[in-house]
C-alpha positions as CSV (number, residue, x, y, z in Angstrom):
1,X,0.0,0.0,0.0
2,X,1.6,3.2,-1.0
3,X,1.8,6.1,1.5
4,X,-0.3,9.0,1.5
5,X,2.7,11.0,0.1
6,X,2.9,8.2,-2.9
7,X,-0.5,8.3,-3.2
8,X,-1.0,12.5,-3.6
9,X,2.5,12.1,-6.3
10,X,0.4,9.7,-8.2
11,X,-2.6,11.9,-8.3
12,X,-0.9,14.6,-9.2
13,X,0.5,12.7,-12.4
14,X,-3.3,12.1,-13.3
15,X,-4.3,15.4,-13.0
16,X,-1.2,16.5,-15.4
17,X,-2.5,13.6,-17.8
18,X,-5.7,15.1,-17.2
19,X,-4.6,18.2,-18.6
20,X,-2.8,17.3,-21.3
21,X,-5.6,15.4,-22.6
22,X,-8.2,17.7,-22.0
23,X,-5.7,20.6,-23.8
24,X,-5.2,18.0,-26.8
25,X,-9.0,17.0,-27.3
26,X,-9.7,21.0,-27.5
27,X,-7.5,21.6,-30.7
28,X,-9.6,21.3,-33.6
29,X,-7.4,18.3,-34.8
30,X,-4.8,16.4,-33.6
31,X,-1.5,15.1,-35.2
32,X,-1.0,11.0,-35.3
33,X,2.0,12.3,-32.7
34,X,-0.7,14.4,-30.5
35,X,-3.7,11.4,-30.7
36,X,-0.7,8.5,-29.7
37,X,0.1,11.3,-26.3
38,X,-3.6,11.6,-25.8
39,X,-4.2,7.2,-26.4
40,X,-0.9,6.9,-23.6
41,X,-2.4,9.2,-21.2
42,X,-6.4,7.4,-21.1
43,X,-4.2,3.9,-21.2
44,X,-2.7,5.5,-17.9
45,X,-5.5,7.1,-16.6
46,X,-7.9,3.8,-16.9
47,X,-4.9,1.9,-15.1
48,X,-5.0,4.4,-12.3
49,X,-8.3,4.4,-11.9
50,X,-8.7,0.4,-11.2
51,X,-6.4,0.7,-8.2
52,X,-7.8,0.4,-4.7
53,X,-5.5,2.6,-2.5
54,X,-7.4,5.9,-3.2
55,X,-8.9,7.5,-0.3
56,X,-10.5,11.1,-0.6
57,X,-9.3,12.1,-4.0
58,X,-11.9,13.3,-7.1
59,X,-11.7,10.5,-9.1
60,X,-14.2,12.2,-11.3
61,X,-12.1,14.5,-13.8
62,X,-10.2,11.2,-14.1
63,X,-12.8,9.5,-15.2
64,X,-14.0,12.5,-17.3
65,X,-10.5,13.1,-19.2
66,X,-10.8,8.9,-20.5
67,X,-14.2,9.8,-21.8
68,X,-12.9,12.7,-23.7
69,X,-10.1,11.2,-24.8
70,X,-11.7,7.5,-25.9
């Protein structure tokens, strides 16, 4: 079980995923190099998302950027 300093470096890693995907899918288009960034980032999101040592964190723009990004 990571600690809760692990745990807040990991979230904060999603929420920059979160961000770049979310900046991506706002461009009109995307490059093949821009849609493989914003296909690694949901593949990393979705594996975040499945693990079971979250506590309090908003899971929800998580969850948000993989929709907007699939």
């Amino acid at each position: 079980m990571p600690t809760a300093e692990q745990i807040a470096k990991h979230y904060s890693a999603c929420l920059d995923s979160v961000d770049l995907i979310n900046a991506l899918m706002a461009q009109d288009s995307r490059t093949t190099e821009e849609q493989d960034t914003v296909d690694r980032n949901v593949d990393h999101l979705e594996i975040m998302v499945a693990k079971d040592y979250w506590t309090t964190e908003d899971l929800t723009p998580l969850n948000n950027a993989i929709t907007a990004g699939s």
